[in-house]
């Protein structure tokens, strides 16, 4: 019964006729709170109580009592509750997992960080961001007990907030990690910058500096997102300087689609302020994709030559036919 008791262990017992001694034998073999086994005629359940009983699913009024005491189960242990929590999460029963967590709090048992992170991730996947953030509050109170939030907790929460449009909550979580000295991964920083618009230019620059101070190498997607933010905010000098820095490092380059998107941001008629950033974009484009253009041009030239040869052959054939006529 995985929904209420945790993992159910399956094993087969060759029975044709159920007897009290059979129940007692099974009780000795398995210490799980719930045992399920099949006979040739009926599905039977054995629940480990102080006096174990086996109820027939077809006739619940019949019960067989064993003379063997069931093994003692520490139902208030952290291991027991962690098993229930993980089992419910694997089956997608998020509400039951939350109920297990609440029961743990009521009996004074603390969930470990890994289990709570798993529950936070499950909540974020279905858009229950407020419930996930409430778990973060609980984890903050458990920091002294060794069950506080870690970098994985914040990565799951920030990713969930960004996915479901909770940008303000994501920004607050970022500032909290910065204050605590928690290091995020590159994909998390990338998602934060990509979600920001021109009005959030200071935050975008702050995130960019944080990931560089952490020793991470910005990806092309991060440079592209930040340049878009700067151009949209009319911070053209900063955008040009950022492109120059990217060129000097020489580790990343924009794709053709990225260049097309940046050029679309520029007006048709460039003023004096727009010309430097436009020149920088074009220089970066030519440096990184000139060989592709040359290859495409060469391919087109070969196609034209083949077409000319075909046309020459056709014209020669027509002349021969005319002469024969």
Coordinates of N, CA, C and O in Angstrom, one line a residue, residues 111-269:
X111 N 12.9 16.6 8.4 CA 13.2 16.0 7.1 C 14.6 16.4 6.6 O 15.0 17.6 6.9
X112 N 15.4 15.6 6.0 CA 16.7 15.9 5.5 C 16.6 16.9 4.3 O 15.5 17.0 3.7
X113 N 17.7 17.5 4.0 CA 17.7 18.5 2.9 C 17.4 17.8 1.5 O 16.6 18.4 0.7
X114 N 17.9 16.6 1.3 CA 17.6 16.0 0.0 C 16.2 15.7 -0.2 O 15.6 16.0 -1.3
X115 N 15.5 15.2 0.8 CA 14.0 14.9 0.7 C 13.2 16.2 0.5 O 12.3 16.2 -0.4
X116 N 13.5 17.2 1.2 CA 12.8 18.5 1.0 C 13.1 19.1 -0.3 O 12.2 19.6 -1.0
X117 N 14.3 19.0 -0.8 CA 14.6 19.5 -2.2 C 13.8 18.7 -3.2 O 13.3 19.3 -4.2
X118 N 13.6 17.4 -3.0 CA 12.8 16.6 -4.0 C 11.4 17.1 -4.0 O 10.8 17.2 -5.0
X119 N 10.9 17.4 -2.8 CA 9.5 17.9 -2.7 C 9.4 19.3 -3.3 O 8.4 19.6 -4.1
X120 N 10.3 20.1 -3.1 CA 10.3 21.5 -3.7 C 10.4 21.4 -5.3 O 9.6 22.1 -6.0
X121 N 11.2 20.5 -5.8 CA 11.3 20.3 -7.2 C 10.0 19.8 -7.8 O 9.5 20.3 -8.9
X122 N 9.3 18.9 -7.1 CA 8.0 18.4 -7.6 C 7.0 19.5 -7.6 O 6.2 19.6 -8.5
X123 N 7.0 20.3 -6.6 CA 6.0 21.4 -6.5 C 6.3 22.5 -7.6 O 5.3 23.0 -8.2
X124 N 7.5 22.7 -7.9 CA 7.9 23.7 -8.9 C 7.5 23.2 -10.3 O 7.0 24.0 -11.1
X125 N 7.6 21.9 -10.5 CA 7.2 21.4 -11.8 C 5.7 21.6 -12.2 O 5.4 21.7 -13.3
X126 N 4.9 21.6 -11.1 CA 3.4 21.7 -11.4 C 3.0 23.1 -11.1 O 1.8 23.4 -11.1
X127 N 3.9 24.1 -10.9 CA 3.5 25.5 -10.7 C 3.1 25.9 -9.3 O 2.6 27.0 -9.1
X128 N 3.3 25.1 -8.3 CA 2.9 25.4 -6.9 C 4.1 26.1 -6.3 O 4.7 25.6 -5.3
X129 N 4.4 27.3 -6.7 CA 5.5 28.0 -6.3 C 5.4 28.5 -4.9 O 6.3 28.5 -4.1
X130 N 4.2 28.9 -4.5 CA 4.0 29.4 -3.1 C 4.2 28.3 -2.1 O 4.8 28.6 -1.0
X131 N 3.8 27.1 -2.4 CA 4.0 26.0 -1.5 C 5.5 25.7 -1.4 O 6.0 25.3 -0.3
X132 N 6.2 25.8 -2.5 CA 7.6 25.5 -2.5 C 8.4 26.5 -1.7 O 9.3 26.2 -1.0
X133 N 8.0 27.8 -1.8 CA 8.6 28.9 -1.1 C 8.3 28.7 0.4 O 9.2 29.1 1.3
X134 N 7.1 28.2 0.8 CA 6.8 28.0 2.2 C 7.8 26.9 2.8 O 8.1 26.9 4.0
X135 N 8.1 25.9 1.9 CA 9.1 24.9 2.4 C 10.5 25.5 2.6 O 11.2 25.1 3.5
X136 N 10.8 26.5 1.8 CA 12.1 27.2 2.1 C 12.1 27.8 3.4 O 13.1 27.8 4.1
X137 N 11.0 28.4 3.8 CA 10.9 29.0 5.2 C 11.1 28.0 6.3 O 11.8 28.3 7.3
X138 N 10.6 26.8 6.1 CA 10.8 25.7 7.0 C 12.2 25.3 7.1 O 12.8 25.1 8.2
X139 N 12.9 25.2 5.9 CA 14.3 24.8 5.9 C 15.2 25.8 6.5 O 16.2 25.5 7.1
X140 N 14.8 27.1 6.4 CA 15.7 28.1 7.0 C 15.7 27.9 8.6 O 16.7 28.1 9.2
X141 N 14.6 27.5 9.1 CA 14.5 27.3 10.6 C 15.3 26.0 11.0 O 15.6 25.9 12.2
X142 N 15.6 25.2 10.0 CA 16.3 23.9 10.3 C 17.8 24.0 10.0 O 18.4 22.9 10.0
X143 N 18.3 25.2 9.7 CA 19.7 25.3 9.3 C 20.6 24.8 10.4 O 21.6 24.1 10.2
X144 N 20.3 25.1 11.7 CA 21.2 24.7 12.8 C 21.1 23.2 13.0 O 22.1 22.6 13.5
X145 N 20.1 22.5 12.5 CA 20.0 21.1 12.7 C 20.6 20.3 11.5 O 20.5 19.1 11.4
X146 N 21.2 21.1 10.5 CA 21.8 20.5 9.4 C 20.8 20.1 8.3 O 21.2 19.4 7.3
X147 N 19.6 20.7 8.3 CA 18.6 20.4 7.3 C 18.2 21.7 6.6 O 17.1 21.8 6.0
X148 N 19.1 22.6 6.5 CA 18.8 23.9 5.9 C 19.0 23.9 4.4 O 19.4 22.9 3.8
X149 N 18.6 25.0 3.7 CA 18.7 25.0 2.2 C 20.1 25.0 1.7 O 21.0 25.5 2.4
X150 N 20.4 24.4 0.6 CA 21.7 24.5 -0.1 C 21.5 25.0 -1.5 O 20.5 25.5 -1.9
X151 N 22.6 25.0 -2.3 CA 22.6 25.5 -3.6 C 21.5 24.9 -4.5 O 20.9 25.5 -5.3
X152 N 21.3 23.6 -4.3 CA 20.3 22.8 -5.1 C 18.9 23.4 -4.8 O 18.1 23.5 -5.7
X153 N 18.7 23.7 -3.5 CA 17.4 24.2 -3.1 C 17.1 25.5 -3.9 O 16.0 25.7 -4.5
X154 N 18.0 26.4 -3.9 CA 17.8 27.7 -4.6 C 17.8 27.5 -6.1 O 17.0 28.3 -6.8
X155 N 18.5 26.6 -6.7 CA 18.5 26.4 -8.1 C 17.1 25.9 -8.5 O 16.5 26.4 -9.5
X156 N 16.5 24.9 -7.8 CA 15.2 24.4 -8.1 C 14.1 25.6 -8.0 O 13.3 25.7 -8.8
X157 N 14.3 26.4 -6.9 CA 13.3 27.4 -6.7 C 13.4 28.5 -7.8 O 12.3 29.0 -8.3
X158 N 14.6 28.9 -8.1 CA 14.7 30.0 -9.1 C 14.3 29.5 -10.5 O 13.6 30.2 -11.2
X159 N 14.6 28.3 -10.8 CA 14.1 27.7 -12.1 C 12.6 27.6 -12.1 O 12.0 28.0 -13.1
X160 N 12.0 27.2 -11.0 CA 10.5 27.2 -11.0 C 9.9 28.5 -11.1 O 8.9 28.7 -11.8
X161 N 10.5 29.5 -10.4 CA 9.9 30.9 -10.4 C 10.0 31.4 -11.8 O 9.1 32.1 -12.3
X162 N 11.1 31.2 -12.5 CA 11.3 31.7 -13.9 C 10.3 31.0 -14.8 O 9.8 31.6 -15.7
X163 N 10.2 29.7 -14.6 CA 9.3 29.0 -15.5 C 7.9 29.4 -15.5 O 7.1 29.4 -16.5
X164 N 7.4 29.8 -14.3 CA 6.0 30.2 -14.1 C 5.8 31.7 -13.9 O 4.8 32.1 -13.4
X165 N 6.8 32.5 -14.3 CA 6.6 33.9 -14.4 C 6.7 34.7 -13.1 O 6.3 35.8 -13.0
X166 N 7.3 34.0 -12.1 CA 7.5 34.7 -10.8 C 8.9 35.4 -10.8 O 9.8 35.0 -10.0
X167 N 9.0 36.5 -11.6 CA 10.3 37.1 -11.7 C 10.7 37.8 -10.5 O 11.9 37.8 -10.1
X168 N 9.8 38.4 -9.8 CA 10.2 39.1 -8.5 C 10.7 38.2 -7.5 O 11.7 38.4 -6.8
X169 N 10.0 37.0 -7.4 CA 10.5 36.0 -6.4 C 11.8 35.5 -6.8 O 12.7 35.2 -5.9
X170 N 12.0 35.3 -8.1 CA 13.3 34.8 -8.5 C 14.5 35.8 -8.2 O 15.6 35.4 -7.8
X171 N 14.2 37.1 -8.4 CA 15.2 38.1 -8.1 C 15.5 38.1 -6.6 O 16.7 38.2 -6.2
X172 N 14.5 38.0 -5.8 CA 14.7 38.0 -4.3 C 15.5 36.8 -3.9 O 16.4 36.9 -3.0
X173 N 15.3 35.6 -4.5 CA 16.1 34.4 -4.2 C 17.5 34.6 -4.6 O 18.4 34.2 -3.9
X174 N 17.7 35.3 -5.8 CA 19.1 35.5 -6.2 C 19.8 36.4 -5.2 O 21.0 36.1 -4.8
X175 N 19.2 37.5 -4.7 CA 19.8 38.3 -3.8 C 20.1 37.6 -2.4 O 21.1 37.9 -1.8
X176 N 19.2 36.7 -2.1 CA 19.4 35.9 -0.9 C 20.7 35.0 -1.0 O 21.5 34.9 -0.1
X177 N 20.8 34.4 -2.2 CA 22.0 33.5 -2.4 C 23.3 34.4 -2.4 O 24.3 33.9 -1.9
X178 N 23.2 35.5 -2.9 CA 24.4 36.4 -3.0 C 24.7 36.8 -1.5 O 25.9 36.8 -1.2
X179 N 23.8 37.1 -0.7 CA 24.0 37.5 0.7 C 24.6 36.3 1.5 O 25.5 36.5 2.4
X180 N 24.1 35.1 1.2 CA 24.6 33.9 1.9 C 25.9 33.3 1.4 O 26.4 32.4 2.0
X181 N 26.3 33.8 0.2 CA 27.5 33.2 -0.5 C 27.2 31.9 -1.1 O 28.1 31.1 -1.3
X182 N 26.0 31.6 -1.5 CA 25.6 30.4 -2.2 C 25.9 30.5 -3.6 O 25.4 31.5 -4.3
X183 N 26.6 29.6 -4.2 CA 27.0 29.6 -5.6 C 26.0 28.9 -6.5 O 25.7 27.7 -6.2
X184 N 25.4 29.6 -7.5 CA 24.5 28.9 -8.4 C 25.3 28.4 -9.6 O 26.5 28.7 -9.8
X185 N 24.6 27.6 -10.5 CA 25.3 27.1 -11.6 C 25.1 28.0 -12.8 O 24.3 29.0 -12.8
X186 N 25.8 27.8 -13.9 CA 25.7 28.7 -15.1 C 24.3 28.7 -15.7 O 23.9 29.8 -16.1
X187 N 23.6 27.6 -15.8 CA 22.3 27.6 -16.4 C 21.3 28.4 -15.6 O 20.4 29.1 -16.2
X188 N 21.5 28.5 -14.3 CA 20.6 29.3 -13.4 C 20.9 30.8 -13.7 O 19.9 31.5 -13.8
X189 N 22.1 31.2 -13.7 CA 22.5 32.6 -14.1 C 21.9 32.9 -15.5 O 21.4 34.0 -15.7
X190 N 22.1 32.0 -16.4 CA 21.6 32.2 -17.8 C 20.1 32.5 -17.8 O 19.6 33.4 -18.5
X191 N 19.4 31.6 -17.1 CA 17.9 31.8 -17.1 C 17.5 33.1 -16.4 O 16.6 33.8 -16.9
X192 N 18.2 33.5 -15.4 CA 17.9 34.8 -14.8 C 18.1 36.0 -15.7 O 17.2 36.9 -15.9
X193 N 19.2 36.0 -16.4 CA 19.5 37.1 -17.3 C 18.6 37.1 -18.5 O 18.1 38.2 -18.9
X194 N 18.3 35.9 -19.0 CA 17.4 35.8 -20.2 C 15.9 36.3 -19.8 O 15.2 36.7 -20.7
X195 N 15.6 36.2 -18.6 CA 14.2 36.6 -18.2 C 14.0 38.1 -18.0 O 12.9 38.6 -17.8
X196 N 15.2 38.8 -18.0 CA 15.1 40.2 -17.6 C 14.9 41.1 -18.9 O 15.4 40.7 -20.0
X197 N 14.3 42.2 -18.7 CA 14.1 43.2 -19.8 C 14.9 44.4 -19.6 O 15.7 44.5 -18.7
X198 N 14.8 45.4 -20.5 CA 15.6 46.6 -20.4 C 15.5 47.4 -19.1 O 16.4 48.0 -18.7
X199 N 14.3 47.3 -18.5 CA 14.1 48.0 -17.2 C 14.9 47.4 -16.1 O 15.0 48.0 -15.0
X200 N 15.4 46.1 -16.2 CA 16.2 45.5 -15.2 C 17.7 45.4 -15.5 O 18.4 44.4 -15.1
X201 N 18.2 46.4 -16.2 CA 19.6 46.4 -16.6 C 20.5 46.3 -15.4 O 21.5 45.5 -15.5
X202 N 20.3 47.1 -14.3 CA 21.3 46.9 -13.2 C 21.3 45.5 -12.7 O 22.4 45.0 -12.3
X203 N 20.2 44.9 -12.6 CA 20.2 43.5 -12.0 C 20.9 42.6 -13.0 O 21.6 41.7 -12.6
X204 N 20.7 42.7 -14.3 CA 21.3 41.9 -15.3 C 22.8 42.0 -15.2 O 23.6 41.0 -15.2
X205 N 23.3 43.2 -15.0 CA 24.8 43.5 -14.9 C 25.3 42.9 -13.6 O 26.4 42.4 -13.6
X206 N 24.5 43.0 -12.5 CA 24.9 42.4 -11.3 C 25.1 40.9 -11.3 O 26.0 40.3 -10.8
X207 N 24.1 40.3 -12.0 CA 24.2 38.8 -12.2 C 25.4 38.4 -13.0 O 26.1 37.4 -12.7
X208 N 25.6 39.2 -14.0 CA 26.8 38.9 -14.9 C 28.1 39.0 -14.1 O 29.0 38.1 -14.3
X209 N 28.2 40.0 -13.3 CA 29.4 40.1 -12.5 C 29.6 39.0 -11.4 O 30.7 38.5 -11.2
X210 N 28.4 38.6 -10.9 CA 28.4 37.5 -9.9 C 29.0 36.2 -10.5 O 29.8 35.5 -9.9
X211 N 28.5 35.9 -11.7 CA 28.9 34.6 -12.3 C 30.4 34.7 -12.7 O 31.1 33.7 -12.6
X212 N 30.9 35.9 -13.1 CA 32.3 36.0 -13.5 C 33.2 35.9 -12.2 O 34.2 35.3 -12.2
X213 N 32.7 36.6 -11.1 CA 33.4 36.5 -9.8 C 33.5 35.1 -9.3 O 34.4 34.7 -8.6
X214 N 32.5 34.3 -9.7 CA 32.5 32.9 -9.3 C 33.4 32.0 -10.1 O 33.6 30.8 -9.8
X215 N 34.0 32.6 -11.1 CA 34.9 31.8 -12.0 C 34.2 31.1 -13.1 O 34.9 30.3 -13.8
X216 N 33.0 31.4 -13.4 CA 32.3 30.8 -14.5 C 32.5 31.5 -15.8 O 32.6 32.8 -15.8
X217 N 32.6 30.8 -16.9 CA 32.8 31.5 -18.2 C 31.4 31.7 -18.8 O 30.7 30.8 -19.1
X218 N 31.1 33.0 -19.1 CA 29.7 33.3 -19.7 C 29.6 32.6 -21.1 O 30.5 32.6 -21.9
X219 N 28.4 32.1 -21.3 CA 28.1 31.4 -22.6 C 27.7 32.5 -23.6 O 27.4 33.6 -23.3
X220 N 27.5 32.0 -24.9 CA 27.1 32.9 -25.9 C 25.6 33.4 -25.6 O 25.3 34.6 -25.9
X221 N 24.8 32.5 -25.0 CA 23.5 32.9 -24.7 C 23.4 34.0 -23.6 O 22.6 34.9 -23.7
X222 N 24.4 34.0 -22.7 CA 24.4 35.0 -21.7 C 24.8 36.3 -22.3 O 24.2 37.4 -22.0
X223 N 25.9 36.3 -23.1 CA 26.3 37.6 -23.8 C 25.2 38.1 -24.6 O 24.9 39.3 -24.6
X224 N 24.5 37.3 -25.4 CA 23.5 37.7 -26.2 C 22.3 38.3 -25.5 O 21.8 39.4 -25.8
X225 N 21.9 37.7 -24.4 CA 20.8 38.2 -23.6 C 21.2 39.6 -22.9 O 20.3 40.5 -22.9
X226 N 22.4 39.7 -22.5 CA 22.8 40.9 -21.8 C 23.0 42.0 -22.9 O 22.6 43.2 -22.6
X227 N 23.5 41.7 -24.0 CA 23.6 42.8 -25.1 C 22.2 43.3 -25.5 O 21.9 44.5 -25.7
X228 N 21.2 42.3 -25.6 CA 19.8 42.7 -25.9 C 19.3 43.7 -24.8 O 18.6 44.7 -25.1
X229 N 19.5 43.4 -23.6 CA 19.1 44.2 -22.5 C 19.7 45.6 -22.5 O 19.0 46.6 -22.4
X230 N 21.0 45.6 -22.8 CA 21.7 46.9 -22.9 C 21.2 47.8 -24.0 O 21.0 49.0 -23.9
X231 N 21.1 47.2 -25.2 CA 20.6 47.9 -26.4 C 19.1 48.4 -26.1 O 18.8 49.5 -26.4
X232 N 18.3 47.5 -25.5 CA 17.0 47.9 -25.2 C 16.9 49.1 -24.2 O 15.9 49.9 -24.2
X233 N 17.9 49.1 -23.3 CA 17.9 50.2 -22.3 C 18.7 51.4 -22.8 O 18.9 52.4 -22.1
X234 N 19.1 51.4 -24.1 CA 19.8 52.5 -24.7 C 21.2 52.7 -24.1 O 21.8 53.8 -24.2
X235 N 21.7 51.6 -23.5 CA 23.1 51.6 -23.0 C 24.0 51.1 -24.1 O 24.6 50.0 -23.9
X236 N 24.2 51.9 -25.1 CA 24.9 51.5 -26.3 C 26.4 51.3 -26.0 O 27.1 50.4 -26.6
X237 N 27.0 52.2 -25.3 CA 28.4 52.1 -25.0 C 28.7 50.9 -24.2 O 29.7 50.2 -24.5
X238 N 27.9 50.5 -23.2 CA 28.1 49.3 -22.5 C 28.0 48.1 -23.3 O 28.7 47.1 -23.2
X239 N 27.0 48.1 -24.2 CA 26.8 47.0 -25.2 C 28.0 46.8 -26.1 O 28.5 45.7 -26.3
X240 N 28.5 47.9 -26.6 CA 29.7 47.8 -27.5 C 30.9 47.3 -26.7 O 31.7 46.5 -27.2
X241 N 31.1 47.8 -25.5 CA 32.2 47.3 -24.6 C 32.1 45.8 -24.3 O 33.1 45.1 -24.3
X242 N 30.8 45.4 -24.1 CA 30.6 43.9 -23.8 C 31.0 43.1 -25.0 O 31.6 42.0 -24.9
X243 N 30.6 43.5 -26.2 CA 30.9 42.8 -27.4 C 32.4 42.8 -27.7 O 33.0 41.8 -28.1
X244 N 33.1 43.9 -27.3 CA 34.5 43.9 -27.5 C 35.2 42.9 -26.5 O 36.2 42.2 -26.9
X245 N 34.7 42.9 -25.3 CA 35.2 41.9 -24.3 C 35.0 40.5 -24.8 O 35.9 39.6 -24.7
X246 N 33.9 40.2 -25.4 CA 33.6 38.9 -25.9 C 34.6 38.5 -27.0 O 35.1 37.4 -27.1
X247 N 34.9 39.5 -27.9 CA 35.8 39.3 -29.0 C 37.2 39.0 -28.5 O 38.0 38.2 -29.0
X248 N 37.6 39.8 -27.4 CA 39.0 39.6 -26.9 C 39.1 38.2 -26.2 O 40.2 37.6 -26.4
X249 N 38.1 37.8 -25.6 CA 38.2 36.5 -24.9 C 38.2 35.4 -26.0 O 38.9 34.4 -25.8
X250 N 37.4 35.5 -27.0 CA 37.5 34.6 -28.2 C 37.0 33.2 -27.9 O 37.3 32.3 -28.6
X251 N 36.3 33.0 -26.8 CA 35.8 31.7 -26.4 C 34.4 31.4 -26.9 O 34.1 30.2 -27.0
X252 N 33.6 32.4 -27.1 CA 32.3 32.1 -27.6 C 32.0 33.0 -28.8 O 32.7 34.0 -29.1
X253 N 31.0 32.6 -29.5 CA 30.6 33.4 -30.7 C 29.0 33.3 -30.9 O 28.4 32.3 -30.5
X254 N 28.4 34.3 -31.4 CA 27.0 34.3 -31.6 C 26.7 33.5 -32.9 O 27.5 33.4 -33.8
X255 N 25.5 32.9 -32.8 CA 25.0 32.2 -34.0 C 24.4 33.1 -35.0 O 24.3 34.3 -34.7
X256 N 24.2 32.7 -36.2 CA 23.6 33.5 -37.2 C 22.2 34.1 -36.7 O 21.9 35.2 -37.0
X257 N 21.4 33.2 -36.0 CA 20.1 33.7 -35.5 C 20.3 34.8 -34.5 O 19.5 35.7 -34.5
X258 N 21.3 34.7 -33.7 CA 21.6 35.8 -32.7 C 21.9 37.1 -33.4 O 21.4 38.1 -33.0
X259 N 22.8 37.0 -34.4 CA 23.1 38.2 -35.1 C 21.9 38.9 -35.8 O 21.7 40.1 -35.8
X260 N 21.1 38.0 -36.4 CA 19.9 38.6 -37.0 C 19.0 39.3 -36.0 O 18.4 40.3 -36.3
X261 N 18.8 38.6 -34.8 CA 18.0 39.2 -33.8 C 18.6 40.6 -33.3 O 17.8 41.5 -33.1
X262 N 19.9 40.7 -33.2 CA 20.5 41.9 -32.7 C 20.4 43.0 -33.8 O 20.1 44.2 -33.5
X263 N 20.5 42.7 -35.0 CA 20.4 43.7 -36.1 C 19.0 44.2 -36.2 O 18.7 45.3 -36.6
X264 N 18.0 43.3 -35.9 CA 16.6 43.8 -35.9 C 16.3 44.8 -34.8 O 15.4 45.6 -35.0
X265 N 17.1 44.8 -33.8 CA 16.9 45.9 -32.7 C 17.4 47.2 -33.2 O 17.0 48.2 -32.6
X266 N 18.3 47.3 -34.2 CA 18.8 48.6 -34.6 C 17.9 49.2 -35.6 O 17.3 48.5 -36.5
X267 N 17.7 50.5 -35.6 CA 16.8 51.2 -36.6 C 17.4 51.2 -37.9 O 18.6 51.0 -38.1
X268 N 16.6 51.5 -38.9 CA 17.1 51.5 -40.3 C 18.1 52.6 -40.6 O 19.0 52.5 -41.3
X269 N 17.8 53.8 -40.0 CA 18.7 54.9 -40.1 C 19.5 55.1 -38.8 O 18.9 55.4 -37.8

